[in-house]
Each structure stands twice: as structure tokens, then as C-alpha cells.
PDB file of N, CA and C in Angstrom:
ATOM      1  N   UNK A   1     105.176  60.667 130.369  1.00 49.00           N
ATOM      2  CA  UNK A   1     104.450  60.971 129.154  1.00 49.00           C
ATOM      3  C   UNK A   1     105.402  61.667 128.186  1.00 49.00           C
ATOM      4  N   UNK A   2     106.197  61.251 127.329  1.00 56.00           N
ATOM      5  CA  UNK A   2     107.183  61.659 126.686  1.00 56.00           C
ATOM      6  C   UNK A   2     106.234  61.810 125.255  1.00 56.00           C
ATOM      7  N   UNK A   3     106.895  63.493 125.028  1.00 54.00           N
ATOM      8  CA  UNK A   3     106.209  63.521 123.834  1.00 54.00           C
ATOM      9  C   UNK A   3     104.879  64.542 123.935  1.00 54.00           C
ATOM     10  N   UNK A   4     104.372  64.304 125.000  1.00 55.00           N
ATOM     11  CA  UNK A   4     103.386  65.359 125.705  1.00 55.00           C
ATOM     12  C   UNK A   4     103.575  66.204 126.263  1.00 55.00           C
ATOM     13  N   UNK A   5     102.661  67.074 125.701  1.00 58.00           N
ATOM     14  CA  UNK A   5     102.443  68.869 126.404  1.00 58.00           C
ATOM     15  C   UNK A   5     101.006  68.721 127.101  1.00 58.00           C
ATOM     16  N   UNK A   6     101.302  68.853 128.601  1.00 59.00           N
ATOM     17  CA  UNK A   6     100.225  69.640 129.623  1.00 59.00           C
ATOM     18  C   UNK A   6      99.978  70.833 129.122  1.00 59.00           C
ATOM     19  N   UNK A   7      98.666  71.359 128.900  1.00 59.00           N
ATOM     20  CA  UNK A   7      98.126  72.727 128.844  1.00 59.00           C
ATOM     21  C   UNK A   7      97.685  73.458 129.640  1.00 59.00           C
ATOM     22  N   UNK A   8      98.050  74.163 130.986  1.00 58.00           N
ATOM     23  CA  UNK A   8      97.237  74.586 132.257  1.00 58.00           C
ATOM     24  C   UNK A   8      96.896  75.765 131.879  1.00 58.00           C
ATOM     25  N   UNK A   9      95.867  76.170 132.240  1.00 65.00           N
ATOM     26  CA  UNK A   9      95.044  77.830 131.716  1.00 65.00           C
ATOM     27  C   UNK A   9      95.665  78.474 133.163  1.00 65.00           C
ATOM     28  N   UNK A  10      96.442  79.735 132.553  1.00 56.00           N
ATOM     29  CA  UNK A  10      96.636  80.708 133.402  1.00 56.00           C
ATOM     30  C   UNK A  10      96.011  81.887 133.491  1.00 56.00           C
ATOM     31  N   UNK A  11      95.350  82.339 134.561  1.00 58.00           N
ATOM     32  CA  UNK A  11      94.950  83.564 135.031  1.00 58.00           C
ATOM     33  C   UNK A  11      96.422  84.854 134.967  1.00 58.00           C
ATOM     34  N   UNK A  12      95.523  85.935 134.058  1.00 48.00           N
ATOM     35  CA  UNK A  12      96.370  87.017 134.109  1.00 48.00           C
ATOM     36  C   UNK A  12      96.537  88.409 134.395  1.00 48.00           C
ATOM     37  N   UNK A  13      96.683  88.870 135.130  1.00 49.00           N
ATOM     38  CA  UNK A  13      95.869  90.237 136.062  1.00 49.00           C
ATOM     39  C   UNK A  13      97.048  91.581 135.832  1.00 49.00           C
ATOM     40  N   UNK A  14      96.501  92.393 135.019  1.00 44.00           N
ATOM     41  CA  UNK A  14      97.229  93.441 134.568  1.00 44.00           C
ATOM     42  C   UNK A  14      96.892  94.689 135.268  1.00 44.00           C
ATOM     43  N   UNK A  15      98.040  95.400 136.301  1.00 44.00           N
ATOM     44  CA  UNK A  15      97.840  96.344 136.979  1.00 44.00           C
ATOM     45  C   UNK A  15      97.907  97.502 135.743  1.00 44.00           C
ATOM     46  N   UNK A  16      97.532  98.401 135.691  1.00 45.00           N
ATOM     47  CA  UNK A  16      98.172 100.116 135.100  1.00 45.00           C
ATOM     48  C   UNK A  16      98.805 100.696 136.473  1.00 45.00           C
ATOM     49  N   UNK A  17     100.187 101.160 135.760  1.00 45.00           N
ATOM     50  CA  UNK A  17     100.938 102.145 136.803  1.00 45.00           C
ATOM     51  C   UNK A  17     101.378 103.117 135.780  1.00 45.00           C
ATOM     52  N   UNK A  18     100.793 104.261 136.367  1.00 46.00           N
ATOM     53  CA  UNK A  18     101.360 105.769 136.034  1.00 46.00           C
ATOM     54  C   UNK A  18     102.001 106.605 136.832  1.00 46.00           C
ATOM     55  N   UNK A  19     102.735 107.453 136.246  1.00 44.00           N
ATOM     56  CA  UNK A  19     103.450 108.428 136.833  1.00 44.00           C
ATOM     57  C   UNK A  19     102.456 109.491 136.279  1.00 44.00           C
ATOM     58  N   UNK A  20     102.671 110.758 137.205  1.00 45.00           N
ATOM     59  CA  UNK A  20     101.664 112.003 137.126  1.00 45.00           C
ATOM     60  C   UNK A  20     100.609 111.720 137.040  1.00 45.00           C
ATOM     61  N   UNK A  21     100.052 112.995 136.334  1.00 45.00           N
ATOM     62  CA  UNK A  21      98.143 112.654 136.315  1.00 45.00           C
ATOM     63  C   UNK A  21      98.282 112.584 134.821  1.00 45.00           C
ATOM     64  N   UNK A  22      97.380 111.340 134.559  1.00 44.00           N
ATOM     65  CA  UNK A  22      96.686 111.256 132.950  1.00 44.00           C
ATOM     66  C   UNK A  22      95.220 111.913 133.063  1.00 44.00           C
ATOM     67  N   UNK A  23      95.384 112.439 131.729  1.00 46.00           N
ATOM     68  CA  UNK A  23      93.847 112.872 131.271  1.00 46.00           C
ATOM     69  C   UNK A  23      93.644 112.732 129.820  1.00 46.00           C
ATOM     70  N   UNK A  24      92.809 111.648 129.637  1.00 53.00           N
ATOM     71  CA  UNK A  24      92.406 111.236 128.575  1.00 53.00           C
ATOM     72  C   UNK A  24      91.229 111.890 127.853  1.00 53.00           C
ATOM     73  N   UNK A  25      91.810 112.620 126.710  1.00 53.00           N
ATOM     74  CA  UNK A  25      90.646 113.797 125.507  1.00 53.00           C
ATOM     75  C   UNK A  25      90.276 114.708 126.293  1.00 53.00           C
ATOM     76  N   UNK A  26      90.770 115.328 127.515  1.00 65.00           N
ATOM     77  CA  UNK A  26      90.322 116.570 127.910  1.00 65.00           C
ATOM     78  C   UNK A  26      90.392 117.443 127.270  1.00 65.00           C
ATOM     79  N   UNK A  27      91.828 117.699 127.167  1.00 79.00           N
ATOM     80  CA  UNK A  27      92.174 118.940 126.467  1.00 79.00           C
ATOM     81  C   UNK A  27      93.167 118.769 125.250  1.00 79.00           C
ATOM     82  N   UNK A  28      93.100 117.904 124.574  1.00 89.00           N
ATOM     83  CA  UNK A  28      93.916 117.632 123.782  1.00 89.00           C
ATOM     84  C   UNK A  28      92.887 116.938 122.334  1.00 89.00           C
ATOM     85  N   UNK A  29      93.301 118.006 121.578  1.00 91.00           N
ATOM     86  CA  UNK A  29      92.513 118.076 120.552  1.00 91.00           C
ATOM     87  C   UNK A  29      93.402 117.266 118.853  1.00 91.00           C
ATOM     88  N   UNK A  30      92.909 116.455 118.336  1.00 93.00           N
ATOM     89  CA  UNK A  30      93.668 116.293 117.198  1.00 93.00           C
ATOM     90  C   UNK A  30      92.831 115.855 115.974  1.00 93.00           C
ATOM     91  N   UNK A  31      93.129 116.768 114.941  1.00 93.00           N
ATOM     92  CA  UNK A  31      92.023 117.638 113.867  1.00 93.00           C
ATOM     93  C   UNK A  31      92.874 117.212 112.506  1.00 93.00           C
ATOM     94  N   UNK A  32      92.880 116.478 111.144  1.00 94.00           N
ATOM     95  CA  UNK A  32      91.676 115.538 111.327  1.00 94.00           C
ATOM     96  C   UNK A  32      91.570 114.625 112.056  1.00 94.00           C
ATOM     97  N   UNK A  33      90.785 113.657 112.359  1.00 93.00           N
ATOM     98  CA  UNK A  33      91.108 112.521 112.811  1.00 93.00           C
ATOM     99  C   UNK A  33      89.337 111.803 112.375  1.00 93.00           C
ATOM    100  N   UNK A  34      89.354 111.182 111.495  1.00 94.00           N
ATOM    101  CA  UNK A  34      90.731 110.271 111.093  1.00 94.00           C
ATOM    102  C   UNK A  34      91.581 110.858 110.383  1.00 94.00           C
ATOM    103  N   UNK A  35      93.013 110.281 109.698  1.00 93.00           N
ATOM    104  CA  UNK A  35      93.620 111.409 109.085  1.00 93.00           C
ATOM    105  C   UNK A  35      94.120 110.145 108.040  1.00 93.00           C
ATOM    106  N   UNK A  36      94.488 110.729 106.986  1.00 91.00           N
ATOM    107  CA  UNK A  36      95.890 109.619 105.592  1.00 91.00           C
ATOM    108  C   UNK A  36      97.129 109.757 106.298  1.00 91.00           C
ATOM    109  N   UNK A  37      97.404 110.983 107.120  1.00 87.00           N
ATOM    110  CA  UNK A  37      98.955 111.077 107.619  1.00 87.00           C
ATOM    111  C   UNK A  37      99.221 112.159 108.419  1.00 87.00           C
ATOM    112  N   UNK A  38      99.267 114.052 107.700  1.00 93.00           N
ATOM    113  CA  UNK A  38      99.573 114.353 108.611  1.00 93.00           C
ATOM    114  C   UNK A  38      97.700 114.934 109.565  1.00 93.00           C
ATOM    115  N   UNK A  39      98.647 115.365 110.879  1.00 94.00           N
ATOM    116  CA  UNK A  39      97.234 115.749 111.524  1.00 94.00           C
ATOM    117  C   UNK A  39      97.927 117.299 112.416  1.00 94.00           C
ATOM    118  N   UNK A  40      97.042 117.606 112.976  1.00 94.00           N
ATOM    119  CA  UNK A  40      97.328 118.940 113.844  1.00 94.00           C
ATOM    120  C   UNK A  40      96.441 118.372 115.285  1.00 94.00           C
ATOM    121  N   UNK A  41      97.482 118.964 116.466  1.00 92.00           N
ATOM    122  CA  UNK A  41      97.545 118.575 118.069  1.00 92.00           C
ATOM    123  C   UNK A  41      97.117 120.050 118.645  1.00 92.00           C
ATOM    124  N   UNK A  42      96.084 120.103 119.340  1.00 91.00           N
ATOM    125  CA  UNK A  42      96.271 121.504 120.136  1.00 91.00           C
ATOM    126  C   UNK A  42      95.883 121.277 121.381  1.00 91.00           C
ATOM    127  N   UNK A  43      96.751 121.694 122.079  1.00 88.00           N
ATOM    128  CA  UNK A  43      96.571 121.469 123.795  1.00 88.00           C
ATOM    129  C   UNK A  43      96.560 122.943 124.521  1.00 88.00           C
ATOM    130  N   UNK A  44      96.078 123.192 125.414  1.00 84.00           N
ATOM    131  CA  UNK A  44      96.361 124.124 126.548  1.00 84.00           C
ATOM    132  C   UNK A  44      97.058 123.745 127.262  1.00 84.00           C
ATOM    133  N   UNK A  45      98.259 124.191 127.899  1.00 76.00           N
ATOM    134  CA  UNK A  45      98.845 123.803 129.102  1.00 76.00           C
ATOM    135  C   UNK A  45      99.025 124.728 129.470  1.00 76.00           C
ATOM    136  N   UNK A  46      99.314 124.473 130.982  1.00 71.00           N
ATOM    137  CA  UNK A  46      99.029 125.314 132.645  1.00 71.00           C
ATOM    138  C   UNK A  46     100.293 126.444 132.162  1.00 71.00           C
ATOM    139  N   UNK A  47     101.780 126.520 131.516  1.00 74.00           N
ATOM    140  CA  UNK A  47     102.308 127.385 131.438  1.00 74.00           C
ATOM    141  C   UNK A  47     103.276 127.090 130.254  1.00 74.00           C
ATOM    142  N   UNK A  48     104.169 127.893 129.955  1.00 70.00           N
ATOM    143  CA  UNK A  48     105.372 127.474 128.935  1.00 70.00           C
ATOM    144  C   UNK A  48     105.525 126.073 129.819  1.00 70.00           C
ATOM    145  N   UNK A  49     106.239 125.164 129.017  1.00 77.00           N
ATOM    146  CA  UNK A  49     106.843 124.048 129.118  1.00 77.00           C
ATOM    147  C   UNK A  49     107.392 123.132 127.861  1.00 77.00           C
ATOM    148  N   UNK A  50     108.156 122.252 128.122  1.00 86.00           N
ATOM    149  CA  UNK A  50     108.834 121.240 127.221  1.00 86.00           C
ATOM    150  C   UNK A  50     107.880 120.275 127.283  1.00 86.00           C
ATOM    151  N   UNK A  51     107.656 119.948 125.852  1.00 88.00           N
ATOM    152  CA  UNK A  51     106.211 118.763 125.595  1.00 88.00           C
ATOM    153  C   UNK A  51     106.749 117.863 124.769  1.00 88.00           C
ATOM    154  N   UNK A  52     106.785 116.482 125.289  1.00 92.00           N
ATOM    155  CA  UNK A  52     107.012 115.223 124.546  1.00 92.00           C
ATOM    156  C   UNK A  52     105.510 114.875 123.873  1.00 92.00           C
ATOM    157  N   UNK A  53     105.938 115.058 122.652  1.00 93.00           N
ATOM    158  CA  UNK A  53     104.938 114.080 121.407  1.00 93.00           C
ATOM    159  C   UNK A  53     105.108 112.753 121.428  1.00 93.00           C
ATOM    160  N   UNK A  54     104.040 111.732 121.612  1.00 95.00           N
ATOM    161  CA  UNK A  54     104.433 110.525 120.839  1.00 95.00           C
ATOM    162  C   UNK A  54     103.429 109.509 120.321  1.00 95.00           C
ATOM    163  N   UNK A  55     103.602 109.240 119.479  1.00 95.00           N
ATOM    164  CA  UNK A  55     102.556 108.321 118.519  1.00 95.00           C
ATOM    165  C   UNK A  55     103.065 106.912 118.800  1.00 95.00           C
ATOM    166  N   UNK A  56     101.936 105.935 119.797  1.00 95.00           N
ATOM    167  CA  UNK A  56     101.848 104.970 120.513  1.00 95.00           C
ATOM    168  C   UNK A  56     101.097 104.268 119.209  1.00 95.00           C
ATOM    169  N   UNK A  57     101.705 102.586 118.311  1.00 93.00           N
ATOM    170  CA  UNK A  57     100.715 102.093 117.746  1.00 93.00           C
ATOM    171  C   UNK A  57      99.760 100.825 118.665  1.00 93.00           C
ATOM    172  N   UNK A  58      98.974 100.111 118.365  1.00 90.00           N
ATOM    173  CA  UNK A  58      98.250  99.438 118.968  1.00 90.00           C
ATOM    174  C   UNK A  58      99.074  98.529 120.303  1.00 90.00           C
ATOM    175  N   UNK A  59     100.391  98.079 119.491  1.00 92.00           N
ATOM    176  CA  UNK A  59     100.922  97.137 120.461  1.00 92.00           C
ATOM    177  C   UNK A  59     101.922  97.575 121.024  1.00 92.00           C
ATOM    178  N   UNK A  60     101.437  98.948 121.389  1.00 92.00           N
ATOM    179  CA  UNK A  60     102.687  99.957 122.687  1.00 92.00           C
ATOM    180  C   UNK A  60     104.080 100.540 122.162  1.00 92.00           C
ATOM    181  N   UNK A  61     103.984  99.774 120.915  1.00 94.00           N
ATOM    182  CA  UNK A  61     105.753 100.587 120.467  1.00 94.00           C
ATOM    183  C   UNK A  61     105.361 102.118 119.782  1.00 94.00           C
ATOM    184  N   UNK A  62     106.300 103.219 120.608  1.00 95.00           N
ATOM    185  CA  UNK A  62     106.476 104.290 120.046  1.00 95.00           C
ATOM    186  C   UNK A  62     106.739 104.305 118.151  1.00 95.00           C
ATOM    187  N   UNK A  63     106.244 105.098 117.644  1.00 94.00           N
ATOM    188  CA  UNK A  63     106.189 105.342 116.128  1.00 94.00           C
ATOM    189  C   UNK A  63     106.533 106.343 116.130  1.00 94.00           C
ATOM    190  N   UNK A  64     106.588 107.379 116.681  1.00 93.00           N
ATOM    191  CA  UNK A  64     106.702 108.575 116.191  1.00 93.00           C
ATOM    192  C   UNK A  64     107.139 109.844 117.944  1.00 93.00           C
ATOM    193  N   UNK A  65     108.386 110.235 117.642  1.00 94.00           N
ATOM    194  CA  UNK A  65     108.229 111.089 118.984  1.00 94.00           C
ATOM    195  C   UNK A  65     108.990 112.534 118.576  1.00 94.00           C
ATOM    196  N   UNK A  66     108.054 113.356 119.396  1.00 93.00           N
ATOM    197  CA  UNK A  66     108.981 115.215 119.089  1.00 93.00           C
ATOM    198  C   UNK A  66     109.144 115.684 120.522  1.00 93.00           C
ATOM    199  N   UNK A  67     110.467 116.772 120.713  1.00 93.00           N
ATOM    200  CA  UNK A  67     110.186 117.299 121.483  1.00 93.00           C
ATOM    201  C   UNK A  67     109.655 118.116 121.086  1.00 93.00           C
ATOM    202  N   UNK A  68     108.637 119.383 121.943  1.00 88.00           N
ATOM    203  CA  UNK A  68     108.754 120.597 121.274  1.00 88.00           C
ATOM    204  C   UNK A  68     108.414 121.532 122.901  1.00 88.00           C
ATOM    205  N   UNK A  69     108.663 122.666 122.337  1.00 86.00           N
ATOM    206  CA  UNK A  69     108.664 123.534 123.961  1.00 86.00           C
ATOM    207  C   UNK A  69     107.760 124.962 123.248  1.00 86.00           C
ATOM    208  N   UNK A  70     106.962 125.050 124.326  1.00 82.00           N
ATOM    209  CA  UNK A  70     105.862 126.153 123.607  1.00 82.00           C
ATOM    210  C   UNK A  70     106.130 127.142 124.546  1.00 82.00           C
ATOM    211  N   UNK A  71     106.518 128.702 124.121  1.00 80.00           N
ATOM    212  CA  UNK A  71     106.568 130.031 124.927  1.00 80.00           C
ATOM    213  C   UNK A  71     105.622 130.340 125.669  1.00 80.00           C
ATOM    214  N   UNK A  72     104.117 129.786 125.527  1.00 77.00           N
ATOM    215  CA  UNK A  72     103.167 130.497 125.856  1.00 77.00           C
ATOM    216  C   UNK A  72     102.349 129.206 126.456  1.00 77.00           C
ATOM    217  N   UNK A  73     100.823 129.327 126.823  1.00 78.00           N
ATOM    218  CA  UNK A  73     100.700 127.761 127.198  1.00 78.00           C
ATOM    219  C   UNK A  73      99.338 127.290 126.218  1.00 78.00           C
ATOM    220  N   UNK A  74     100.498 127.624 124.596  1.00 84.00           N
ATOM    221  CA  UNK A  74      99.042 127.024 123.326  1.00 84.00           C
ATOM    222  C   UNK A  74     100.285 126.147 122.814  1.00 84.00           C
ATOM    223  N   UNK A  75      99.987 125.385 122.862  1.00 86.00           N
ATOM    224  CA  UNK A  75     100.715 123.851 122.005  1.00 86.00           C
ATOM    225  C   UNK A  75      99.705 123.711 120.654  1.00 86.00           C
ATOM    226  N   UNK A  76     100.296 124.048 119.688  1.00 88.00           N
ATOM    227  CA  UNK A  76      99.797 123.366 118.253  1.00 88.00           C
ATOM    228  C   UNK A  76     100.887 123.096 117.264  1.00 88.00           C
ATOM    229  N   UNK A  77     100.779 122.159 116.985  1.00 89.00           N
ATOM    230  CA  UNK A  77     101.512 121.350 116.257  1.00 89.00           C
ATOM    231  C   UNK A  77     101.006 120.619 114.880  1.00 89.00           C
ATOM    232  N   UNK A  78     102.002 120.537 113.583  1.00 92.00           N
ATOM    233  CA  UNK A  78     101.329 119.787 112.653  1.00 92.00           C
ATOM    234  C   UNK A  78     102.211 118.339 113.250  1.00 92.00           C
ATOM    235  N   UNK A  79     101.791 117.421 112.777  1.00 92.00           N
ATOM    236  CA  UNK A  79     102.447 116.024 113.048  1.00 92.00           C
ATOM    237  C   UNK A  79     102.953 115.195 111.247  1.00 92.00           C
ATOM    238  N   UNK A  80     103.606 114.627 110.723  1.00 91.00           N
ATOM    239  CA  UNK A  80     103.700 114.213 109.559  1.00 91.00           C
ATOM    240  C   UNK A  80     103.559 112.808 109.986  1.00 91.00           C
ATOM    241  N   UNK A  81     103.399 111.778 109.249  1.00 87.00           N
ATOM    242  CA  UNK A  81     103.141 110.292 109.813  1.00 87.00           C
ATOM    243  C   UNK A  81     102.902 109.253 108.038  1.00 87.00           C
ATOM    244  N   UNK A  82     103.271 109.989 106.992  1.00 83.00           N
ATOM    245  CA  UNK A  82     103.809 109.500 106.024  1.00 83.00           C
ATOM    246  C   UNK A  82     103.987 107.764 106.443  1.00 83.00           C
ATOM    247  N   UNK A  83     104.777 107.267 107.536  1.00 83.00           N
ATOM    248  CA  UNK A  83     104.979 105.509 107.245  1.00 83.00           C
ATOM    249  C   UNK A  83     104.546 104.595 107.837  1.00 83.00           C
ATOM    250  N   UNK A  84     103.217 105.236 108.580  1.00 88.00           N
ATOM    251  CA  UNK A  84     102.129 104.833 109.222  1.00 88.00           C
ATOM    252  C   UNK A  84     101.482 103.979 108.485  1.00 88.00           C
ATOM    253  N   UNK A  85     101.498 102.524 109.132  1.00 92.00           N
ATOM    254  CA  UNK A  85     100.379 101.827 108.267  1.00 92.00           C
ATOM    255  C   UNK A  85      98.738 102.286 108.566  1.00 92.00           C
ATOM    256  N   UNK A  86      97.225 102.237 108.042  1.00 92.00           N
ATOM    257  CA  UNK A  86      96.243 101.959 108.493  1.00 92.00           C
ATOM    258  C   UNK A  86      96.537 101.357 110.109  1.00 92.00           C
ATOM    259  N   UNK A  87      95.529 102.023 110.748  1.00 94.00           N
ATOM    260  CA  UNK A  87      95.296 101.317 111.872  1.00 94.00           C
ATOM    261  C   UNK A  87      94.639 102.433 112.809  1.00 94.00           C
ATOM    262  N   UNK A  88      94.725 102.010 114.563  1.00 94.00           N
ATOM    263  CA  UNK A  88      94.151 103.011 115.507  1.00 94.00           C
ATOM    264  C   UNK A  88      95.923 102.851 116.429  1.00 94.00           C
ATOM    265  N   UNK A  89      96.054 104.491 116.904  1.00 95.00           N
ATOM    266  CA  UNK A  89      97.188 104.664 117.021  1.00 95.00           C
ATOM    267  C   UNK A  89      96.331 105.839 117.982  1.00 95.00           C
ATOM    268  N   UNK A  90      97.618 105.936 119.651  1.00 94.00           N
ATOM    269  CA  UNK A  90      97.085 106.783 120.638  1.00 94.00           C
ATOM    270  C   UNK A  90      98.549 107.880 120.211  1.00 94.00           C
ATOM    271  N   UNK A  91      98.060 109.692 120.349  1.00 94.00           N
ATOM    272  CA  UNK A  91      98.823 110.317 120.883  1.00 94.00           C
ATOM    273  C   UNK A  91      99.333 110.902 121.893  1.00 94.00           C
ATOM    274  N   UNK A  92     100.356 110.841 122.534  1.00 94.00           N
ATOM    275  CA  UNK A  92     100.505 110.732 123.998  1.00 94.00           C
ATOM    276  C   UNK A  92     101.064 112.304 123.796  1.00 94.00           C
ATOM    277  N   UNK A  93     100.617 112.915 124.946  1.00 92.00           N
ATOM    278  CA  UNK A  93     101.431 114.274 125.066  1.00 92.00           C
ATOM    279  C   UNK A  93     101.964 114.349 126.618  1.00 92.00           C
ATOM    280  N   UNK A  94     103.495 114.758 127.016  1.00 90.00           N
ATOM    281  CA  UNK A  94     103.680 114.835 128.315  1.00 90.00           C
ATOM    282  C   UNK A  94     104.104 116.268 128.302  1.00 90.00           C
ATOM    283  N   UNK A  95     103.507 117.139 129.253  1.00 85.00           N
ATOM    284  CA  UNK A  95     103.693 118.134 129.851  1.00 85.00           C
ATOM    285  C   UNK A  95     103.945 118.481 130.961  1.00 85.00           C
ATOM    286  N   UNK A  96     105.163 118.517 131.330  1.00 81.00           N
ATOM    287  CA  UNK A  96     105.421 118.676 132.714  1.00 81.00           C
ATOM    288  C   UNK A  96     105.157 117.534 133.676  1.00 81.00           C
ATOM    289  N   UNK A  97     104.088 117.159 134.945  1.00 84.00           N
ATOM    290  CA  UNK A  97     104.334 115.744 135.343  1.00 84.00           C
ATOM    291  C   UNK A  97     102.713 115.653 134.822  1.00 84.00           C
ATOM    292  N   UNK A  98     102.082 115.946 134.142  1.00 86.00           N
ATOM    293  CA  UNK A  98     101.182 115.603 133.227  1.00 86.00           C
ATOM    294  C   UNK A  98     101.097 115.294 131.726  1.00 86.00           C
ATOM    295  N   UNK A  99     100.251 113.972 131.937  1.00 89.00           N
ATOM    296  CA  UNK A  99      99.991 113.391 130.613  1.00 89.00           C
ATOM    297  C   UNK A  99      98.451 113.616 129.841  1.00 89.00           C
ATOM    298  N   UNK A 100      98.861 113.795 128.349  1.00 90.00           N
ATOM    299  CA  UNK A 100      97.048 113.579 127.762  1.00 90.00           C
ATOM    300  C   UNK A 100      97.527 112.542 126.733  1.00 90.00           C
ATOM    301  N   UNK A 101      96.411 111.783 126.462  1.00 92.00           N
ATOM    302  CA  UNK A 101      95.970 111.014 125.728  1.00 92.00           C
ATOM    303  C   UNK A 101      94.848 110.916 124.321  1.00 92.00           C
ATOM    304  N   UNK A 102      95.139 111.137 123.380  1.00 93.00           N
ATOM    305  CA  UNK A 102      94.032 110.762 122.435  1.00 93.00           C
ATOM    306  C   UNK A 102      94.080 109.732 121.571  1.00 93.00           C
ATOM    307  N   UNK A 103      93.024 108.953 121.493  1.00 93.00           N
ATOM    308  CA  UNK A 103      93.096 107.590 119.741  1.00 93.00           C
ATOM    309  C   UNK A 103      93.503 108.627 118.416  1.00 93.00           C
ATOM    310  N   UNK A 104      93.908 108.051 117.887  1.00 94.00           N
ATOM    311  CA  UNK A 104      94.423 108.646 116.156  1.00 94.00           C
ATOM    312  C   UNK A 104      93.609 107.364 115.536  1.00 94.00           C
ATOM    313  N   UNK A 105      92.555 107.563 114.401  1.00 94.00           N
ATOM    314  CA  UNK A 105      92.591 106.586 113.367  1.00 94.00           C
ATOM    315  C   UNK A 105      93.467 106.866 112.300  1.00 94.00           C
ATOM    316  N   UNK A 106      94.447 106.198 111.526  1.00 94.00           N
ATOM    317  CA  UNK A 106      95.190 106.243 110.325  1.00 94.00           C
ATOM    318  C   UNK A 106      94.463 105.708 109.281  1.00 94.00           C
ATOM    319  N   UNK A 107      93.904 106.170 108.006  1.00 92.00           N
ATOM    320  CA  UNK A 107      93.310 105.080 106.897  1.00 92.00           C
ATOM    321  C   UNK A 107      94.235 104.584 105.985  1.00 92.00           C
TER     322      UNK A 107
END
């Protein structure tokens, strides 16, 4: 059959694998939301630590990442996001071998 394309429907089965524990909107607060750009992050964590920021857009590519390391265990942060198109965008926070998760709407 020259010239022809077979079309076979494939089945596609997507595991999630994480490292540490995720916790999604427990404790991780982000005010406004929705926001035009910038927003403010406030987390509790278990003690001082080094905290990776990062602004995940819909189709998994990082947009936006900080370190920042908090003395005490109150993480607040402003975020700027100025070249953000519209859309829904997750902020990922890693603390230590824990992760949080929240949606961001951008307008």
C-alpha cells in the first residue's frame, strides 16, 4: 500500500513519580490570586531552610524560579511575573524533601 498511512489507536498510561512528600494547598498560601502579575507566597515550614520557588506553566516548563532561604520557618515572598502570558500556572515550593503546590490564575 504505497502512499498509505495505517492509523492504530494507542493506549497511554501515565504513572506520577515523586520524590518527598507533596502537599497540595495545605499550607501554601498565594494572595492575590487571580493576579495581572505580581502575587505574594506564604508558607510555614517545619524550620529555617533553603526554598526553591517555581512557576510551572500549563505544559510543565518552568517560567519563573527563586532561591530563597528563610531564618525562621515564615516564608513570604512577593513574586514579579511581568512576562506571563494569561493563563493557569502552578507554584511549586520545595522545602527541604518537601513539596507544596498551588494553581496561580494570570489574567
Amino acid at each position: 500500500m504505497e502512499g498509505c498511512i495505517k492509523n492504530t489507536p494507542v493506549r497511554l498510561v501515565v504513572n506520577s513519580c515523586k520524590s518527598g512528600d507533596v502537599t497540595e494547598n495545605e499550607n501554601l498560601m498565594i494572595s492575590p490570586n487571580p493576579t495581572s502579575s505580581d502575587f505574594v507566597i506564604s508558607l510555614q515550614t517545619e524550620k529555617s531552610s533553603d526554598n526553591i520557588v517555581e512557576v510551572v506553566n500549563a505544559l510543565g516548563k518552568i517560567v519563573y524560579t527563586q532561591n530563597i532561604t528563610t531564618e525562621g520557618n515564615d516564608l513570604n515572598e512577593t513574586i514579579h511575573l511581568e512576562e506571563c502570558a494569561a493563563g493557569i500556572y502552578f507554584v511549586r515550593v520545595t522545602s527541604g524533601n518537601k513539596q507544596y503546590t498551588s494553581r496561580l490564575i494570570i489574567q
